[in-house]
Coordinates of C-alpha atoms in Angstrom, one line a residue:
X1 CA -0.2 0.1 0.1
X2 CA 3.0 2.5 1.0
X3 CA 4.4 1.5 -2.5
X4 CA 1.1 2.2 -4.2
X5 CA 0.9 5.8 -2.7
X6 CA 4.5 6.4 -3.5
X7 CA 4.0 6.0 -7.0
X8 CA 0.8 7.9 -7.2
X9 CA 2.5 11.1 -5.9
X10 CA 5.5 10.1 -8.4
X11 CA 2.7 10.5 -11.0
X12 CA 1.0 13.6 -10.1
X13 CA 4.2 15.3 -9.9
X14 CA 5.8 14.0 -13.4
X15 CA 2.5 14.2 -15.5
X16 CA 2.0 17.0 -17.7
X17 CA -1.5 17.5 -18.2
X18 CA -3.0 18.4 -21.5
X19 CA -4.9 21.7 -21.2
X20 CA -8.3 20.2 -21.7
X21 CA -7.7 17.9 -18.6
X22 CA -6.8 20.8 -16.4
X23 CA -9.8 22.8 -17.2
X24 CA -12.1 20.3 -16.7
X25 CA -10.5 19.1 -13.5
X26 CA -10.3 22.7 -12.0
X27 CA -14.1 23.4 -13.0
X28 CA -14.9 20.4 -11.3
X29 CA -13.2 20.7 -8.2
X30 CA -14.4 24.1 -7.6
X31 CA -18.1 22.8 -8.0
X32 CA -16.9 19.9 -5.6
X33 CA -15.4 21.7 -2.9
X34 CA -17.9 24.8 -2.8
X35 CA -20.0 22.2 -1.1
X36 CA -23.8 22.9 -2.1
X37 CA -23.5 25.7 -4.3
X38 CA -26.4 28.4 -4.1
X39 CA -27.6 27.5 -7.6
X40 CA -28.2 23.9 -6.3
X41 CA -29.8 24.9 -3.0
X42 CA -33.6 24.1 -2.5
X43 CA -36.1 26.6 -1.0
X44 CA -36.8 25.9 2.8
X45 CA -40.1 23.9 2.3
X46 CA -40.1 22.5 -1.2
X47 CA -43.3 21.5 -2.4
X48 CA -43.5 17.4 -2.6
X49 CA -42.3 15.8 -6.1
X50 CA -45.4 15.3 -8.1
X51 CA -46.2 12.1 -9.6
X52 CA -46.2 12.6 -13.1
X53 CA -48.1 10.5 -15.7
X54 CA -46.1 7.7 -17.3
X55 CA -45.3 8.7 -20.9
X56 CA -45.3 5.4 -22.1
X57 CA -41.5 5.3 -22.9
X58 CA -40.5 3.4 -19.3
X59 CA -39.6 -0.3 -19.5
X60 CA -39.2 -3.3 -17.8
X61 CA -35.4 -1.9 -17.4
X62 CA -36.6 0.7 -14.8
X63 CA -36.2 -0.9 -11.2
X64 CA -39.6 -0.9 -9.8
X65 CA -40.0 0.7 -6.2
X66 CA -36.8 2.3 -6.3
X67 CA -37.2 6.0 -7.6
X68 CA -33.1 6.5 -7.6
X69 CA -32.5 3.7 -10.1
X70 CA -29.4 2.8 -8.2
X71 CA -29.4 -1.0 -8.1
X72 CA -29.4 -2.5 -4.6
X73 CA -27.4 -5.9 -3.8
X74 CA -26.4 -6.1 -7.7
X75 CA -23.1 -6.2 -9.1
X76 CA -21.3 -2.9 -9.3
X77 CA -23.2 -1.1 -6.7
X78 CA -20.3 1.1 -5.6
X79 CA -19.8 2.3 -9.4
X80 CA -23.4 3.2 -9.8
X81 CA -23.9 4.7 -6.5
X82 CA -20.9 7.0 -7.3
X83 CA -22.3 7.6 -10.7
X84 CA -25.8 8.6 -9.3
X85 CA -26.4 11.5 -6.9
X86 CA -28.5 11.4 -4.1
X87 CA -31.7 13.0 -4.6
X88 CA -32.1 16.5 -2.8
X89 CA -35.6 17.2 -1.1
X90 CA -38.5 18.0 -3.3
X91 CA -36.8 17.0 -6.8
X92 CA -36.5 13.7 -8.6
X93 CA -32.7 12.1 -8.7
X94 CA -30.6 11.9 -11.7
X95 CA -30.9 8.3 -13.2
X96 CA -28.2 5.5 -14.4
X97 CA -30.2 5.7 -17.9
X98 CA -30.5 9.2 -18.5
X99 CA -33.3 8.9 -20.8
X100 CA -35.5 7.9 -18.0
X101 CA -35.4 11.1 -16.4
X102 CA -38.6 13.3 -16.5
X103 CA -38.5 16.9 -15.9
X104 CA -42.3 17.5 -16.7
X105 CA -42.6 19.1 -13.0
X106 CA -40.6 22.1 -14.3
X107 CA -43.7 23.2 -16.5
X108 CA -44.7 24.8 -13.1
X109 CA -41.8 28.2 -12.6
X110 CA -42.4 27.6 -8.9
X111 CA -40.4 24.6 -9.0
X112 CA -37.4 25.7 -11.1
X113 CA -34.7 26.1 -8.2
X114 CA -31.7 24.5 -9.7
X115 CA -29.2 26.7 -11.8
X116 CA -29.4 24.2 -14.7
X117 CA -33.4 24.1 -14.9
X118 CA -33.6 26.3 -17.7
X119 CA -31.8 23.7 -19.6
X120 CA -33.8 21.0 -18.2
X121 CA -37.5 22.1 -19.3
X122 CA -37.7 24.3 -22.6
X123 CA -41.4 24.6 -24.0
X124 CA -41.6 24.5 -27.5
X125 CA -44.4 26.2 -30.0
X126 CA -46.5 27.2 -26.9
X127 CA -47.8 24.0 -27.3
X128 CA -48.5 21.5 -24.1
X129 CA -46.2 18.3 -24.0
X130 CA -44.0 19.7 -26.6
X131 CA -40.5 20.5 -24.8
X132 CA -36.5 20.0 -24.9
X133 CA -34.2 18.8 -22.3
X134 CA -30.3 19.2 -22.2
X135 CA -28.1 17.5 -19.9
X136 CA -24.8 16.0 -19.2
X137 CA -22.1 14.1 -17.4
X138 CA -18.5 14.5 -16.8
X139 CA -16.3 12.1 -14.9
X140 CA -12.6 12.8 -14.2
X141 CA -10.9 9.5 -13.0
X142 CA -7.6 8.6 -11.4
X143 CA -6.5 5.1 -11.5
X144 CA -3.5 3.2 -10.4
X145 CA -2.7 -0.8 -10.3
X146 CA 0.3 -2.5 -8.7
X147 CA 1.1 -5.8 -10.3
X148 CA -1.7 -5.8 -12.7
X149 CA -3.1 -9.3 -13.8
X150 CA -1.2 -10.8 -11.1
X151 CA 2.1 -9.5 -12.5
X152 CA 1.3 -10.0 -16.3
X153 CA -0.1 -6.8 -16.9
X154 CA 1.8 -3.8 -18.2
X155 CA 3.6 -1.7 -15.4
X156 CA 7.1 0.3 -14.7
X157 CA 10.1 -1.7 -13.4
X158 CA 8.4 -1.4 -10.1
X159 CA 5.1 -3.1 -11.4
X160 CA 3.1 0.1 -11.2
X161 CA 0.8 1.5 -13.9
X162 CA -0.9 5.2 -13.1
X163 CA -2.7 6.9 -15.4
X164 CA -5.9 9.6 -15.8
X165 CA -9.0 9.1 -17.5
X166 CA -11.9 11.4 -18.5
X167 CA -15.3 11.0 -19.8
X168 CA -17.8 13.6 -21.1
X169 CA -21.4 12.9 -22.3
X170 CA -24.0 15.3 -23.4
X171 CA -27.6 14.7 -24.3
X172 CA -30.7 16.1 -25.7
X173 CA -34.1 14.8 -25.5
X174 CA -37.0 16.1 -27.1
X175 CA -40.7 15.4 -26.3
X176 CA -43.1 16.2 -29.2
X177 CA -46.5 15.5 -27.8
X178 CA -47.8 12.3 -26.3
X179 CA -46.8 10.2 -29.4
X180 CA -43.3 11.2 -30.5
X181 CA -39.9 11.5 -28.8
X182 CA -36.3 11.7 -30.0
X183 CA -33.2 11.2 -27.9
X184 CA -29.6 12.1 -28.6
X185 CA -26.4 11.4 -26.4
X186 CA -22.7 12.0 -27.5
X187 CA -19.5 10.7 -25.6
X188 CA -15.9 11.5 -25.5
X189 CA -13.1 9.6 -23.6
X190 CA -9.6 10.1 -23.1
X191 CA -6.5 8.6 -21.5
X192 CA -3.7 9.8 -20.4
X193 CA -0.4 8.1 -19.0
X194 CA -1.1 4.3 -19.0
X195 CA 1.5 2.0 -19.8
X196 CA 0.6 -0.1 -22.8
X197 CA -1.7 2.4 -23.9
X198 CA -5.5 2.4 -24.0
X199 CA -7.6 -0.7 -23.7
X200 CA -9.8 -1.3 -26.8
X201 CA -13.5 -0.7 -26.5
X202 CA -13.6 0.6 -22.9
X203 CA -11.0 3.8 -22.7
X204 CA -10.8 6.1 -25.8
X205 CA -13.4 7.3 -27.8
X206 CA -12.6 11.0 -29.2
X207 CA -16.2 11.8 -30.1
X208 CA -19.2 9.6 -31.3
X209 CA -22.8 9.2 -31.3
X210 CA -23.3 7.2 -27.7
X211 CA -27.1 7.0 -28.1
X212 CA -29.7 8.1 -30.8
X213 CA -33.2 6.8 -30.9
X214 CA -36.8 7.6 -31.6
X215 CA -39.5 6.5 -30.0
X216 CA -43.3 6.4 -31.1
X217 CA -45.7 6.0 -28.2
X218 CA -49.1 4.0 -28.6
X219 CA -51.8 3.9 -25.7
X220 CA -55.2 2.9 -26.0
X221 CA -57.9 5.6 -25.1
X222 CA -59.0 5.2 -21.2
X223 CA -56.2 2.9 -20.5
X224 CA -53.3 2.6 -18.3
X225 CA -51.5 0.3 -20.8
X226 CA -49.0 1.6 -23.6
X227 CA -46.5 0.4 -26.2
X228 CA -43.6 2.3 -27.3
X229 CA -41.3 1.3 -30.4
X230 CA -38.0 2.3 -29.7
X231 CA -35.6 2.4 -32.9
X232 CA -31.7 3.3 -32.8
X233 CA -28.8 3.0 -30.8
X234 CA -29.5 3.0 -27.0
X235 CA -28.5 1.7 -23.7
X236 CA -29.9 -1.5 -22.2
X237 CA -29.9 -2.4 -18.5
X238 CA -32.0 -5.1 -16.8
X239 CA -32.6 -6.1 -13.2
X240 CA -29.6 -5.9 -11.1
X241 CA -27.2 -5.6 -13.8
X242 CA -26.1 -9.2 -13.6
X243 CA -26.5 -10.1 -17.4
X244 CA -27.5 -6.7 -19.4
X245 CA -26.0 -3.7 -18.0
X246 CA -24.4 -0.2 -19.2
X247 CA -21.1 -1.2 -18.0
X248 CA -20.6 1.7 -15.7
X249 CA -17.2 1.4 -14.2
X250 CA -14.9 1.5 -17.4
X251 CA -14.3 4.7 -18.8
X252 CA -16.7 4.0 -21.7
X253 CA -20.0 2.7 -21.3
X254 CA -21.8 0.1 -23.6
X255 CA -24.8 0.4 -26.0
X256 CA -26.7 -1.3 -28.7
X257 CA -28.1 -0.6 -32.2
X258 CA -31.4 -2.3 -32.3
X259 CA -35.2 -2.1 -32.3
X260 CA -37.1 -2.5 -29.0
X261 CA -40.6 -2.7 -27.8
X262 CA -41.7 -1.5 -24.5
X263 CA -45.0 -2.7 -23.0
X264 CA -46.9 -1.9 -20.0
X265 CA -50.0 -4.2 -19.5
X266 CA -51.6 -4.0 -16.3
X267 CA -48.8 -4.7 -13.5
X268 CA -46.5 -6.4 -16.2
X269 CA -43.9 -4.3 -17.6
X270 CA -42.5 -6.4 -20.9
X271 CA -39.7 -5.6 -23.1
X272 CA -38.6 -7.4 -26.4
X273 CA -36.0 -6.6 -28.7
X274 CA -33.3 -7.3 -31.6
X275 CA -29.6 -5.8 -31.1
X276 CA -26.2 -5.9 -31.7
X277 CA -23.6 -4.5 -29.3
X278 CA -21.6 -1.3 -30.4
X279 CA -17.7 -1.7 -30.6
X280 CA -16.5 1.7 -29.3
X281 CA -13.5 2.7 -31.5
X282 CA -10.9 5.5 -30.8
X283 CA -11.8 7.9 -33.7
X284 CA -14.5 10.2 -34.5
X285 CA -17.8 8.9 -35.7
X286 CA -16.3 5.3 -36.2
X287 CA -18.2 3.1 -33.7
X288 CA -19.7 0.2 -35.4
X289 CA -22.2 -2.4 -34.3
X290 CA -20.2 -5.6 -33.4
X291 CA -20.6 -7.7 -37.0
X292 CA -19.9 -11.1 -34.9
X293 CA -22.5 -10.7 -32.1
X294 CA -26.2 -10.6 -32.0
X295 CA -28.7 -10.0 -28.9
X296 CA -32.5 -10.7 -28.5
X297 CA -34.7 -11.4 -25.7
X298 CA -38.0 -10.9 -24.1
X299 CA -37.8 -9.6 -20.4
X300 CA -40.9 -9.0 -17.7
X301 CA -41.4 -7.4 -14.7
X302 CA -44.2 -7.7 -12.0
X303 CA -44.5 -6.2 -8.7
X304 CA -46.6 -8.4 -6.2
X305 CA -48.8 -5.9 -4.3
X306 CA -46.8 -2.7 -3.8
X307 CA -43.4 -4.1 -4.7
X308 CA -42.1 -3.8 -1.3
X309 CA -42.1 -7.4 -0.4
X310 CA -41.9 -9.2 -3.5
X311 CA -41.1 -8.5 -7.3
X312 CA -40.7 -10.9 -9.8
X313 CA -38.3 -10.9 -13.4
X314 CA -39.0 -13.5 -15.9
X315 CA -36.9 -13.3 -19.2
X316 CA -35.3 -15.2 -22.3
X317 CA -32.3 -14.0 -23.8
X318 CA -30.9 -15.2 -27.2
X319 CA -27.2 -14.7 -28.1
X320 CA -25.0 -15.4 -31.1
X321 CA -21.1 -15.0 -31.2
X322 CA -19.3 -16.2 -34.3
X323 CA -16.0 -15.4 -32.6
X324 CA -16.7 -17.0 -29.3
X325 CA -13.6 -18.5 -27.2
X326 CA -13.9 -20.6 -23.8
X327 CA -10.7 -21.9 -22.2
X328 CA -8.8 -21.3 -25.5
X329 CA -11.0 -23.3 -27.8
X330 CA -12.6 -21.1 -30.6
X331 CA -16.2 -21.7 -32.0
X332 CA -19.3 -20.4 -33.2
X333 CA -22.0 -19.7 -29.9
X334 CA -25.5 -20.1 -30.2
X335 CA -27.0 -19.6 -26.4
X336 CA -30.1 -19.6 -25.2
X337 CA -30.7 -17.8 -21.4
X338 CA -34.0 -18.5 -19.5
X339 CA -34.1 -16.9 -16.0
X340 CA -35.9 -15.3 -13.0
X341 CA -35.0 -12.9 -10.6
X342 CA -37.0 -12.7 -7.3
X343 CA -36.3 -9.4 -5.3
X344 CA -37.8 -7.1 -2.8
X345 CA -37.3 -4.6 0.2
X346 CA -39.2 -5.7 3.1
X347 CA -37.0 -3.6 5.3
X348 CA -35.1 -3.9 7.2
X349 CA -34.3 -6.7 5.2
X350 CA -33.5 -6.7 1.4
X351 CA -32.9 -9.7 -0.9
X352 CA -32.1 -10.4 -4.7
X353 CA -32.1 -13.9 -5.9
X354 CA -31.5 -14.6 -9.4
X355 CA -31.3 -18.2 -11.2
X356 CA -30.3 -18.5 -14.9
X357 CA -30.0 -21.8 -17.2
X358 CA -28.1 -21.6 -20.5
X359 CA -28.8 -23.9 -23.5
X360 CA -27.5 -24.0 -27.3
X361 CA -24.7 -25.0 -29.3
X362 CA -21.1 -24.2 -29.1
X363 CA -19.3 -25.4 -32.3
X364 CA -20.3 -29.0 -32.7
X365 CA -21.4 -29.6 -29.3
X366 CA -24.2 -28.7 -26.8
X367 CA -24.1 -26.1 -24.2
X368 CA -25.7 -26.7 -20.7
X369 CA -24.7 -23.9 -18.3
X370 CA -26.5 -22.4 -15.1
X371 CA -25.7 -19.7 -12.2
X372 CA -27.4 -19.2 -9.0
X373 CA -27.1 -15.6 -7.4
X374 CA -28.2 -14.9 -3.9
X375 CA -27.9 -11.8 -1.9
X376 CA -29.3 -10.5 1.4
X377 CA -28.9 -7.7 3.5
X378 CA -30.1 -6.1 6.9
X379 CA -30.2 -2.7 7.6
X380 CA -29.8 -1.4 11.4
X381 CA -31.7 1.8 10.7
X382 CA -32.0 2.7 14.4
X383 CA -28.0 2.2 15.0
X384 CA -25.1 5.1 14.8
X385 CA -24.1 5.1 11.3
X386 CA -27.0 3.2 10.1
X387 CA -24.9 0.0 9.2
X388 CA -26.2 -2.4 6.7
X389 CA -24.5 -6.2 6.8
X390 CA -24.9 -8.2 4.0
X391 CA -23.8 -11.3 2.1
X392 CA -23.6 -12.3 -1.5
X393 CA -23.5 -16.1 -2.3
X394 CA -22.9 -16.7 -6.3
X395 CA -22.4 -19.9 -8.1
X396 CA -21.6 -19.9 -12.1
X397 CA -20.9 -23.5 -13.7
X398 CA -17.8 -24.3 -15.4
X399 CA -16.9 -26.9 -18.4
X400 CA -16.6 -30.5 -17.1
X401 CA -14.2 -31.8 -19.8
X402 CA -11.9 -29.9 -22.1
X403 CA -11.7 -32.8 -24.6
X404 CA -15.3 -32.9 -24.9
X405 CA -17.1 -30.7 -27.8
X406 CA -20.0 -30.0 -25.0
X407 CA -19.6 -27.1 -23.1
X408 CA -21.0 -26.3 -19.5
X409 CA -19.4 -22.6 -19.0
X410 CA -21.8 -19.9 -18.0
X411 CA -22.0 -16.6 -20.0
X412 CA -22.5 -13.5 -18.3
X413 CA -23.6 -11.8 -21.7
X414 CA -23.2 -8.3 -21.0
X415 CA -22.5 -7.7 -17.4
X416 CA -22.0 -4.7 -14.8
X417 CA -18.7 -3.3 -15.4
X418 CA -17.6 -3.6 -11.8
X419 CA -18.7 -6.7 -11.0
X420 CA -17.3 -8.0 -7.8
X421 CA -15.5 -4.7 -6.9
X422 CA -14.3 -1.6 -9.1
X423 CA -11.5 -3.9 -10.2
X424 CA -13.6 -6.6 -11.7
X425 CA -10.9 -9.0 -10.8
X426 CA -12.6 -11.9 -12.4
X427 CA -16.0 -12.9 -14.5
X428 CA -18.8 -14.8 -13.2
X429 CA -17.9 -17.8 -15.1
X430 CA -16.8 -20.9 -13.6
X431 CA -16.6 -19.4 -10.1
X432 CA -18.1 -19.8 -6.5
X433 CA -18.2 -16.7 -4.6
X434 CA -18.9 -15.9 -1.1
X435 CA -19.0 -11.7 -0.3
X436 CA -19.7 -10.4 2.9
X437 CA -20.3 -6.6 2.7
X438 CA -20.7 -3.9 5.2
X439 CA -22.1 -0.3 4.6
X440 CA -21.8 2.7 7.0
X441 CA -23.8 6.0 6.6
X442 CA -21.9 9.0 7.9
X443 CA -24.8 11.5 7.6
X444 CA -26.9 11.7 4.4
X445 CA -24.1 12.5 1.9
X446 CA -21.1 9.9 2.6
X447 CA -21.2 6.3 2.5
X448 CA -18.4 4.1 3.5
X449 CA -18.3 0.4 2.5
X450 CA -16.1 -2.5 3.3
X451 CA -16.4 -5.8 1.8
X452 CA -14.2 -9.1 1.1
X453 CA -14.9 -11.6 -1.6
X454 CA -13.6 -15.2 -1.6
X455 CA -13.5 -17.2 -4.9
X456 CA -12.8 -20.8 -6.0
X457 CA -13.3 -22.5 -9.1
X458 CA -16.8 -24.3 -9.8
X459 CA -15.1 -26.9 -12.2
X460 CA -11.5 -27.9 -12.1
X461 CA -11.5 -28.8 -15.7
X462 CA -12.1 -24.9 -16.7
X463 CA -10.3 -21.9 -16.3
X464 CA -10.8 -18.4 -14.7
X465 CA -11.7 -15.7 -16.7
X466 CA -12.0 -11.8 -16.8
X467 CA -15.0 -9.8 -16.9
X468 CA -14.9 -9.3 -20.8
X469 CA -15.0 -13.2 -21.1
X470 CA -11.2 -13.4 -22.3
X471 CA -9.2 -15.9 -20.2
X472 CA -6.9 -15.3 -17.3
X473 CA -5.4 -18.6 -16.8
X474 CA -6.5 -21.9 -18.4
X475 CA -7.7 -25.0 -16.2
X476 CA -5.7 -27.6 -18.0
X477 CA -2.3 -27.1 -16.3
X478 CA -3.7 -26.9 -12.7
X479 CA -6.0 -29.1 -10.2
X480 CA -6.0 -26.1 -7.5
X481 CA -9.8 -25.0 -6.7
X482 CA -9.0 -21.8 -4.9
X483 CA -8.5 -18.6 -7.0
X484 CA -7.8 -15.9 -4.4
X485 CA -9.7 -13.6 -2.2
X486 CA -10.1 -9.5 -2.7
X487 CA -10.9 -7.2 0.0
X488 CA -12.0 -3.6 -1.1
X489 CA -12.7 -0.2 1.1
X490 CA -14.8 2.5 -0.7
X491 CA -16.5 5.8 0.0
X492 CA -18.7 7.8 -2.0
X493 CA -19.5 11.4 -1.1
X494 CA -22.4 13.1 -2.3
X495 CA -21.1 16.7 -2.5
X496 CA -24.1 18.5 -3.7
X497 CA -26.9 17.2 -5.9
X498 CA -24.9 17.3 -8.9
X499 CA -21.2 16.1 -7.9
X500 CA -20.0 13.0 -6.2
X501 CA -16.6 11.8 -5.1
X502 CA -15.7 8.0 -4.9
X503 CA -12.3 7.0 -3.5
X504 CA -11.6 3.1 -3.3
X505 CA -8.7 0.6 -2.5
X506 CA -8.5 -3.3 -3.5
X507 CA -6.1 -5.8 -2.8
X508 CA -6.4 -9.2 -4.5
X509 CA -4.8 -12.1 -2.8
X510 CA -4.0 -14.7 -5.5
X511 CA -5.0 -18.3 -4.3
X512 CA -3.2 -21.6 -5.4
X513 CA -4.7 -22.0 -8.6
X514 CA -3.2 -18.5 -9.6
X515 CA 0.2 -19.0 -8.1
X516 CA 0.5 -22.0 -10.3
X517 CA -0.8 -20.4 -13.6
X518 CA 0.5 -16.7 -13.8
X519 CA 3.3 -15.0 -11.8
X520 CA 0.9 -15.0 -8.6
X521 CA 1.8 -11.6 -7.3
X522 CA -0.5 -9.8 -5.0
X523 CA -2.5 -7.0 -7.0
X524 CA -3.1 -3.4 -5.1
X525 CA -5.5 -1.3 -6.9
X526 CA -6.4 2.4 -5.9
X527 CA -9.1 5.0 -7.7
X528 CA -10.6 8.2 -7.3
X529 CA -13.6 9.4 -9.3
X530 CA -15.1 12.9 -9.6
X531 CA -18.5 12.8 -11.3
X532 CA -20.7 16.0 -12.2
X533 CA -24.2 15.6 -13.6
X534 CA -26.6 18.4 -14.6

């Protein structure tokens, strides 16, 4: 740890930052350390946030019963919490999916109390329900590894790799009455100082269209049901982000080119889609849909009662990859997933249970894979610091015989970008994970988290994978089961309704399997994020 801090100080002294870095970071620091600026303060007795009529464009991807949109007990929770500031009194919060935000309450001039409100609701043509919204995200991000990839990753002579990342996203949201909507979002991502250069698809994208879609909304007369047809480039997020997520965590988020139908029928929210994931390329307007991958599915969510005690997700997901590889064996993959998620918040308890079975074909063989993910947490709301004590227990199947054409390795498809902690040390393939967690709240704006994840191989005949699906180490040269463990400490501070600051330290202790198949060095990781939203 002392060596990591020394490397950080050296990198800060040595780095000559481009002008765009300094200006952006200086502006953000000014906003952050000023506390809650006058333009973000709310009146002493703000009116209660009104419940607005659903515009028909909300889908099964929106969490039920959690207005913040922040996942609970799901993978990547710290990354998402650091990206979505807490709501201020009398106002809805920002959302992880920015197209889910609804600023129609600002049609009432008395509700316009924030500096950015003139951008959030711009009436058009003097017509009701014709309006335009602008918004944006800025994230300045420091990251440092020591012995990345257990000593196999890039680094200097002492094994350190310290660098800076930036991300800028701007969006416009046009509502033309009750039937038509157009949403457009740009993204720019930059990397500076990383030994080995930027990582493909997640670090650098000078400028591109991250989202751009059109909605057409149909709603029958005198009915709460609706159907929205959405066509274009768009972010997906379903459930707790275990299988379908925007990949918050890495510098560049994930989007899809596709067509989606978003339906509400009574208590059910049901989405269906066909799409291709977008490859983030480093140039200008050069992002393309991945030619090797197709993704389609049907996802339904239903609350039972008011959704506090029980909510149920049911889904089918289809996936094709023409260039798949498992434990070094390439082949064409056609995979079908059927699953359910059962979850609720009967406080002081929270729980999230998800079970998936996969079948299909890989090369000339058959696929038969599964996962079981279980999480529970108890909130001690009346104690000092309001501790929340939880545990996650996940199992994902691995291949049973490397010499057989059949495949039993689970595929997590498009998971969260910070699955177990902010390093994403391993992917949820061929793994058993026991993960106790503790959250503490120092006031309303500061959350402190401590967790320790323990990992084993589910099958001794399969390897260990990264979150991207690439192989860390093959299972063909070791019979050891223990992968390792990873403690993490994370603090998230909501500085004002627009700004959050995250700091995290992670250690990865390699187990016997990694000591036998890699250099087996302990990994240190430190990061600081400053995120600003409007």
